[in-house]
Amino acid sequence: MHPAFSVIFFTVASGAGFGLFSLLFITDVFKLGGGFSREQLVIGGIVAMALIVFGLLSSTFHLANPKNAWRAVSRFRTSWLSREGVFAIVFMPLALVYLASIWFEAPAWLRDTVGFMTAVLAWVTVFSTGMIYACLKTIRQWNTPLVPANYLALGYASGSLLLLAGAVLAGLQTLPFIAMAALIVSIAAVLKAIYYFWIRSPGLTPTMNTATGLTRAKLKLLDTGHTHGTFLTQEFGFQLAREKASLLKVVVFGLGFAVPGLMLVWVFNEQGGQGAAIVAALAGIAGAAVERWLFFAEARHVVNLYHGAQRC
């Protein structure tokens, strides 16, 4: 599949924003590290919402007809794209109410109830984003429960690293934030490794034989019927060399997981804590962006079987 920058930015930014907002609520409830002040909580929430809003705005650039964007949220019963849009829209006013309850020091029951609902909506929205791809049976690399699991893990990993940077800048006790980030980043790394191992195993992948139903001999396409690239071959037949994909996977693990892990140790030892925390957050987000580009580039739609590909 053609990796579109707008979708990559949307999924990475909104995932980090939803993850940050959810973890900010947990920090607020349990007063991790001594607890953020009222102003710091609101600033953290605004940063998370800015990531989500800019991500959603970016996603509109991927629409062929932006004037029909409202249709994307009108099929709630049958479309994960619609569910994602509806959950994101409901999230916004609740998030604002939660931040207002913090700022105006509303009763604890109201603050906790709205915050919990917001955190659940954030989780469900990121899950719905992953399901948009996981429900597509025509793309073997996406049609797996590992996809929404990876979207959740990477979104919350980015959010936990941003939260750690905020805790360091706010002068809080960093041990709970380091432990949280280390746990989530480790889970994300393991899930990503399992996913990469899984897509390398062809298994029962669609082939030219299964696509045509002719299974007595190996089929070979003699003529594609066109002499130039088409929308189908350009959008659904993105070519990526195996060596380049392997190199990018090393970059994903190095930039997205290894560097943040080293920076967490650096912060734990307090050797330039603020700089290390910021580097960890930026590296984690950059690694997630590379991972997302590779996620789209490696996907092979079955339509390629009718344009010369032997298997997908």
PDB file of C-alpha atoms in Angstrom, residues 248-262 283 287:
ATOM      1  CA  LEU A 248      13.998  -0.075   8.371  1.00  0.00           C
ATOM      2  CA  LYS A 249      12.990  -2.692  10.934  1.00  0.00           C
ATOM      3  CA  VAL A 250      16.377  -2.240  12.574  1.00  0.00           C
ATOM      4  CA  VAL A 251      15.714   1.519  12.600  1.00  0.00           C
ATOM      5  CA  VAL A 252      12.285   0.923  14.174  1.00  0.00           C
ATOM      6  CA  PHE A 253      13.734  -1.112  17.023  1.00  0.00           C
ATOM      7  CA  GLY A 254      16.789   1.105  17.446  1.00  0.00           C
ATOM      8  CA  LEU A 255      15.013   4.455  17.320  1.00  0.00           C
ATOM      9  CA  GLY A 256      11.656   3.434  18.759  1.00  0.00           C
ATOM     10  CA  PHE A 257      12.690   1.101  21.575  1.00  0.00           C
ATOM     11  CA  ALA A 258      16.468   0.877  22.179  1.00  0.00           C
ATOM     12  CA  VAL A 259      17.190   4.632  22.344  1.00  0.00           C
ATOM     13  CA  PRO A 260      14.218   5.350  24.669  1.00  0.00           C
ATOM     14  CA  GLY A 261      15.322   2.402  26.835  1.00  0.00           C
ATOM     15  CA  LEU A 262      18.846   3.798  27.152  1.00  0.00           C
ATOM     16  CA  ALA A 283      13.129   9.075  19.481  1.00  0.00           C
ATOM     17  CA  GLY A 287      10.532   5.349  15.646  1.00  0.00           C
TER      18      GLY A 287
END
